[in-house]
Protein backbone atom coordinates (compact mmCIF):
# COMPACT_ATOMS: atom_id res chain seq x y z
CA UNK A 1 0.00 0.00 0.00
CA UNK A 2 1.27 3.44 -0.90
CA UNK A 3 0.50 6.91 0.33
CA UNK A 4 1.37 10.05 -1.60
CA UNK A 5 1.62 13.53 -0.21
CA UNK A 6 1.82 16.38 -2.67
CA UNK A 7 2.82 19.74 -1.22
CA UNK A 8 2.38 22.87 -3.33
CA UNK A 9 2.76 26.57 -2.58
CA UNK A 10 -0.58 28.30 -1.93
CA UNK A 11 -1.90 30.12 -4.99
CA UNK A 12 -1.43 33.54 -3.35
CA UNK A 13 2.22 32.84 -2.50
CA UNK A 14 5.04 33.82 -4.86
CA UNK A 15 6.52 30.72 -6.53
CA UNK A 16 9.93 31.69 -7.95
CA UNK A 17 10.80 28.09 -8.88
CA UNK A 18 7.56 27.82 -10.86
CA UNK A 19 8.25 31.15 -12.60
CA UNK A 20 11.75 29.95 -13.52
CA UNK A 21 10.45 26.73 -15.05
CA UNK A 22 7.79 28.74 -16.94
CA UNK A 23 10.48 31.01 -18.39
CA UNK A 24 12.69 28.04 -19.25
CA UNK A 25 9.83 26.39 -21.16
CA UNK A 26 9.23 29.63 -23.11
CA UNK A 27 12.97 29.86 -23.91
CA UNK A 28 12.82 26.27 -25.17
CA UNK A 29 10.27 27.55 -27.70
CA UNK A 30 7.20 25.94 -26.16
CA UNK A 31 4.35 28.47 -25.93
CA UNK A 32 1.39 26.54 -24.50
CA UNK A 33 2.13 27.20 -20.82
CA UNK A 34 -0.12 29.42 -18.69
CA UNK A 35 1.45 28.80 -15.28
CA UNK A 36 3.77 26.46 -13.41
CA UNK A 37 3.78 25.45 -9.75
CA UNK A 38 6.65 23.56 -8.21
CA UNK A 39 6.15 21.55 -5.05
CA UNK A 40 7.31 18.54 -3.13
CA UNK A 41 6.29 14.93 -3.56
CA UNK A 42 6.50 12.41 -0.74
CA UNK A 43 5.80 8.74 -1.45
CA UNK A 44 5.34 6.51 1.57
CA UNK A 45 5.41 2.71 1.32
CA UNK A 46 3.11 1.30 3.98
CA UNK A 47 3.44 -2.15 5.48
CA UNK A 48 0.99 -4.69 4.00
CA UNK A 49 -2.22 -4.87 6.00
CA UNK A 50 -1.87 -1.36 7.40
CA UNK A 51 -5.17 0.13 8.48
CA UNK A 52 -6.11 2.77 5.94
CA UNK A 53 -7.83 5.10 8.41
CA UNK A 54 -5.00 4.99 10.97
CA UNK A 55 -2.52 5.72 8.18
CA UNK A 56 -4.64 8.61 6.94
CA UNK A 57 -4.83 10.21 10.38
CA UNK A 58 -1.09 9.76 11.11
CA UNK A 59 0.07 10.98 7.71
CA UNK A 60 -2.32 13.90 7.77
CA UNK A 61 -0.83 14.95 11.10
CA UNK A 62 2.73 14.48 9.78
CA UNK A 63 2.00 16.49 6.64
CA UNK A 64 0.51 19.28 8.71
CA UNK A 65 3.17 19.27 11.43
CA UNK A 66 6.48 18.82 9.65
CA UNK A 67 6.22 17.95 5.97
CA UNK A 68 4.51 21.17 4.91
CA UNK A 69 4.50 24.74 6.13
CA UNK A 70 0.75 25.42 6.48
CA UNK A 71 1.28 29.20 6.30
CA UNK A 72 2.50 29.13 2.71
CA UNK A 73 1.78 25.59 1.47
CA UNK A 74 -1.19 23.33 0.81
CA UNK A 75 -0.96 19.57 0.85
CA UNK A 76 -2.96 16.74 -0.65
CA UNK A 77 -2.86 13.21 0.78
CA UNK A 78 -3.75 10.18 -1.33
CA UNK A 79 -3.74 6.59 -0.10
CA UNK A 80 -4.00 3.83 -2.68
CA UNK B 1 -5.58 21.26 -19.19
CA UNK B 2 -2.93 20.31 -16.71
CA UNK B 3 0.32 18.39 -16.92
CA UNK B 4 2.07 16.92 -13.91
CA UNK B 5 5.69 15.88 -13.72
CA UNK B 6 6.76 13.82 -10.73
CA UNK B 7 10.50 13.48 -10.24
CA UNK B 8 11.81 10.90 -7.76
CA UNK B 9 15.29 9.64 -6.93
CA UNK B 10 16.11 6.31 -8.61
CA UNK B 11 15.60 3.35 -6.28
CA UNK B 12 19.36 2.61 -6.18
CA UNK B 13 20.22 6.17 -5.16
CA UNK B 14 20.55 7.20 -1.53
CA UNK B 15 17.59 9.35 -0.47
CA UNK B 16 18.55 11.14 2.76
CA UNK B 17 15.38 13.29 2.74
CA UNK B 18 13.26 10.16 2.52
CA UNK B 19 15.22 8.51 5.32
CA UNK B 20 14.73 11.60 7.50
CA UNK B 21 10.97 11.61 6.94
CA UNK B 22 10.86 7.88 7.68
CA UNK B 23 12.68 8.45 11.00
CA UNK B 24 10.45 11.39 11.85
CA UNK B 25 7.32 9.26 11.30
CA UNK B 26 8.76 6.55 13.58
CA UNK B 27 9.54 9.18 16.27
CA UNK B 28 5.95 10.40 15.97
CA UNK B 29 4.94 6.90 17.05
CA UNK B 30 3.63 5.72 13.70
CA UNK B 31 5.01 2.27 12.87
CA UNK B 32 3.38 1.29 9.57
CA UNK B 33 6.06 2.78 7.29
CA UNK B 34 8.35 0.58 5.18
CA UNK B 35 10.05 3.27 3.10
CA UNK B 36 9.79 6.91 2.07
CA UNK B 37 10.90 8.62 -1.15
CA UNK B 38 10.97 12.38 -1.47
CA UNK B 39 10.88 14.00 -4.87
CA UNK B 40 9.75 17.05 -6.78
CA UNK B 41 6.34 17.83 -8.18
CA UNK B 42 5.85 20.19 -11.11
CA UNK B 43 2.31 21.17 -12.13
CA UNK B 44 1.97 22.90 -15.49
CA UNK B 45 -1.21 24.72 -16.50
CA UNK B 46 -1.58 24.44 -20.27
CA UNK B 47 -3.50 26.90 -22.42
CA UNK B 48 -6.99 25.67 -23.38
CA UNK B 49 -6.98 23.85 -26.68
CA UNK B 50 -3.31 22.87 -26.43
CA UNK B 51 -2.45 19.85 -28.52
CA UNK B 52 -1.90 16.95 -26.14
CA UNK B 53 0.81 15.25 -28.22
CA UNK B 54 2.82 18.44 -28.78
CA UNK B 55 2.63 19.15 -25.05
CA UNK B 56 3.73 15.62 -24.22
CA UNK B 57 6.79 15.83 -26.50
CA UNK B 58 7.82 19.30 -25.27
CA UNK B 59 7.35 18.51 -21.58
CA UNK B 60 9.10 15.18 -21.91
CA UNK B 61 12.07 16.98 -23.40
CA UNK B 62 11.97 19.63 -20.66
CA UNK B 63 11.76 17.00 -17.91
CA UNK B 64 14.71 15.13 -19.40
CA UNK B 65 16.84 18.20 -20.14
CA UNK B 66 16.44 20.48 -17.16
CA UNK B 67 13.74 19.48 -14.69
CA UNK B 68 15.32 16.18 -13.68
CA UNK B 69 18.83 14.82 -13.47
CA UNK B 70 18.56 11.57 -15.47
CA UNK B 71 21.64 10.12 -13.80
CA UNK B 72 20.04 9.95 -10.37
CA UNK B 73 16.35 10.68 -10.95
CA UNK B 74 13.37 9.15 -12.73
CA UNK B 75 10.41 11.19 -13.89
CA UNK B 76 6.80 10.48 -14.73
CA UNK B 77 4.72 12.76 -16.95
CA UNK B 78 0.92 12.81 -16.76
CA UNK B 79 -1.33 14.98 -18.89
CA UNK B 80 -4.97 15.30 -17.92
Coordinates of C-alpha atoms in Angstrom, one line a residue:
Chain A
X1 CA 0.0 0.0 0.0
X2 CA 1.3 3.4 -0.9
X3 CA 0.5 6.9 0.3
X4 CA 1.4 10.0 -1.6
X5 CA 1.6 13.5 -0.2
X6 CA 1.8 16.4 -2.7
X7 CA 2.8 19.7 -1.2
X8 CA 2.4 22.9 -3.3
X9 CA 2.8 26.6 -2.6
X10 CA -0.6 28.3 -1.9
X11 CA -1.9 30.1 -5.0
X12 CA -1.4 33.5 -3.3
X13 CA 2.2 32.8 -2.5
X14 CA 5.0 33.8 -4.9
X15 CA 6.5 30.7 -6.5
X16 CA 9.9 31.7 -7.9
X17 CA 10.8 28.1 -8.9
X18 CA 7.6 27.8 -10.9
X19 CA 8.3 31.1 -12.6
X20 CA 11.8 30.0 -13.5
X21 CA 10.4 26.7 -15.0
X22 CA 7.8 28.7 -16.9
X23 CA 10.5 31.0 -18.4
X24 CA 12.7 28.0 -19.3
X25 CA 9.8 26.4 -21.2
X26 CA 9.2 29.6 -23.1
X27 CA 13.0 29.9 -23.9
X28 CA 12.8 26.3 -25.2
X29 CA 10.3 27.6 -27.7
X30 CA 7.2 25.9 -26.2
X31 CA 4.4 28.5 -25.9
X32 CA 1.4 26.5 -24.5
X33 CA 2.1 27.2 -20.8
X34 CA -0.1 29.4 -18.7
X35 CA 1.4 28.8 -15.3
X36 CA 3.8 26.5 -13.4
X37 CA 3.8 25.5 -9.7
X38 CA 6.7 23.6 -8.2
X39 CA 6.1 21.5 -5.1
X40 CA 7.3 18.5 -3.1
X41 CA 6.3 14.9 -3.6
X42 CA 6.5 12.4 -0.7
X43 CA 5.8 8.7 -1.5
X44 CA 5.3 6.5 1.6
X45 CA 5.4 2.7 1.3
X46 CA 3.1 1.3 4.0
X47 CA 3.4 -2.2 5.5
X48 CA 1.0 -4.7 4.0
X49 CA -2.2 -4.9 6.0
X50 CA -1.9 -1.4 7.4
X51 CA -5.2 0.1 8.5
X52 CA -6.1 2.8 5.9
X53 CA -7.8 5.1 8.4
X54 CA -5.0 5.0 11.0
X55 CA -2.5 5.7 8.2
X56 CA -4.6 8.6 6.9
X57 CA -4.8 10.2 10.4
X58 CA -1.1 9.8 11.1
X59 CA 0.1 11.0 7.7
X60 CA -2.3 13.9 7.8
X61 CA -0.8 14.9 11.1
X62 CA 2.7 14.5 9.8
X63 CA 2.0 16.5 6.6
X64 CA 0.5 19.3 8.7
X65 CA 3.2 19.3 11.4
X66 CA 6.5 18.8 9.7
X67 CA 6.2 18.0 6.0
X68 CA 4.5 21.2 4.9
X69 CA 4.5 24.7 6.1
X70 CA 0.8 25.4 6.5
X71 CA 1.3 29.2 6.3
X72 CA 2.5 29.1 2.7
X73 CA 1.8 25.6 1.5
X74 CA -1.2 23.3 0.8
X75 CA -1.0 19.6 0.8
X76 CA -3.0 16.7 -0.6
X77 CA -2.9 13.2 0.8
X78 CA -3.8 10.2 -1.3
X79 CA -3.7 6.6 -0.1
X80 CA -4.0 3.8 -2.7
Chain B
X1 CA -5.6 21.3 -19.2
X2 CA -2.9 20.3 -16.7
X3 CA 0.3 18.4 -16.9
X4 CA 2.1 16.9 -13.9
X5 CA 5.7 15.9 -13.7
X6 CA 6.8 13.8 -10.7
X7 CA 10.5 13.5 -10.2
X8 CA 11.8 10.9 -7.8
X9 CA 15.3 9.6 -6.9
X10 CA 16.1 6.3 -8.6
X11 CA 15.6 3.4 -6.3
X12 CA 19.4 2.6 -6.2
X13 CA 20.2 6.2 -5.2
X14 CA 20.5 7.2 -1.5
X15 CA 17.6 9.4 -0.5
X16 CA 18.5 11.1 2.8
X17 CA 15.4 13.3 2.7
X18 CA 13.3 10.2 2.5
X19 CA 15.2 8.5 5.3
X20 CA 14.7 11.6 7.5
X21 CA 11.0 11.6 6.9
X22 CA 10.9 7.9 7.7
X23 CA 12.7 8.4 11.0
X24 CA 10.4 11.4 11.9
X25 CA 7.3 9.3 11.3
X26 CA 8.8 6.6 13.6
X27 CA 9.5 9.2 16.3
X28 CA 6.0 10.4 16.0
X29 CA 4.9 6.9 17.0
X30 CA 3.6 5.7 13.7
X31 CA 5.0 2.3 12.9
X32 CA 3.4 1.3 9.6
X33 CA 6.1 2.8 7.3
X34 CA 8.4 0.6 5.2
X35 CA 10.0 3.3 3.1
X36 CA 9.8 6.9 2.1
X37 CA 10.9 8.6 -1.1
X38 CA 11.0 12.4 -1.5
X39 CA 10.9 14.0 -4.9
X40 CA 9.8 17.1 -6.8
X41 CA 6.3 17.8 -8.2
X42 CA 5.8 20.2 -11.1
X43 CA 2.3 21.2 -12.1
X44 CA 2.0 22.9 -15.5
X45 CA -1.2 24.7 -16.5
X46 CA -1.6 24.4 -20.3
X47 CA -3.5 26.9 -22.4
X48 CA -7.0 25.7 -23.4
X49 CA -7.0 23.8 -26.7
X50 CA -3.3 22.9 -26.4
X51 CA -2.5 19.9 -28.5
X52 CA -1.9 16.9 -26.1
X53 CA 0.8 15.2 -28.2
X54 CA 2.8 18.4 -28.8
X55 CA 2.6 19.1 -25.0
X56 CA 3.7 15.6 -24.2
X57 CA 6.8 15.8 -26.5
X58 CA 7.8 19.3 -25.3
X59 CA 7.3 18.5 -21.6
X60 CA 9.1 15.2 -21.9
X61 CA 12.1 17.0 -23.4
X62 CA 12.0 19.6 -20.7
X63 CA 11.8 17.0 -17.9
X64 CA 14.7 15.1 -19.4
X65 CA 16.8 18.2 -20.1
X66 CA 16.4 20.5 -17.2
X67 CA 13.7 19.5 -14.7
X68 CA 15.3 16.2 -13.7
X69 CA 18.8 14.8 -13.5
X70 CA 18.6 11.6 -15.5
X71 CA 21.6 10.1 -13.8
X72 CA 20.0 9.9 -10.4
X73 CA 16.3 10.7 -10.9
X74 CA 13.4 9.2 -12.7
X75 CA 10.4 11.2 -13.9
X76 CA 6.8 10.5 -14.7
X77 CA 4.7 12.8 -17.0
X78 CA 0.9 12.8 -16.8
X79 CA -1.3 15.0 -18.9
X80 CA -5.0 15.3 -17.9

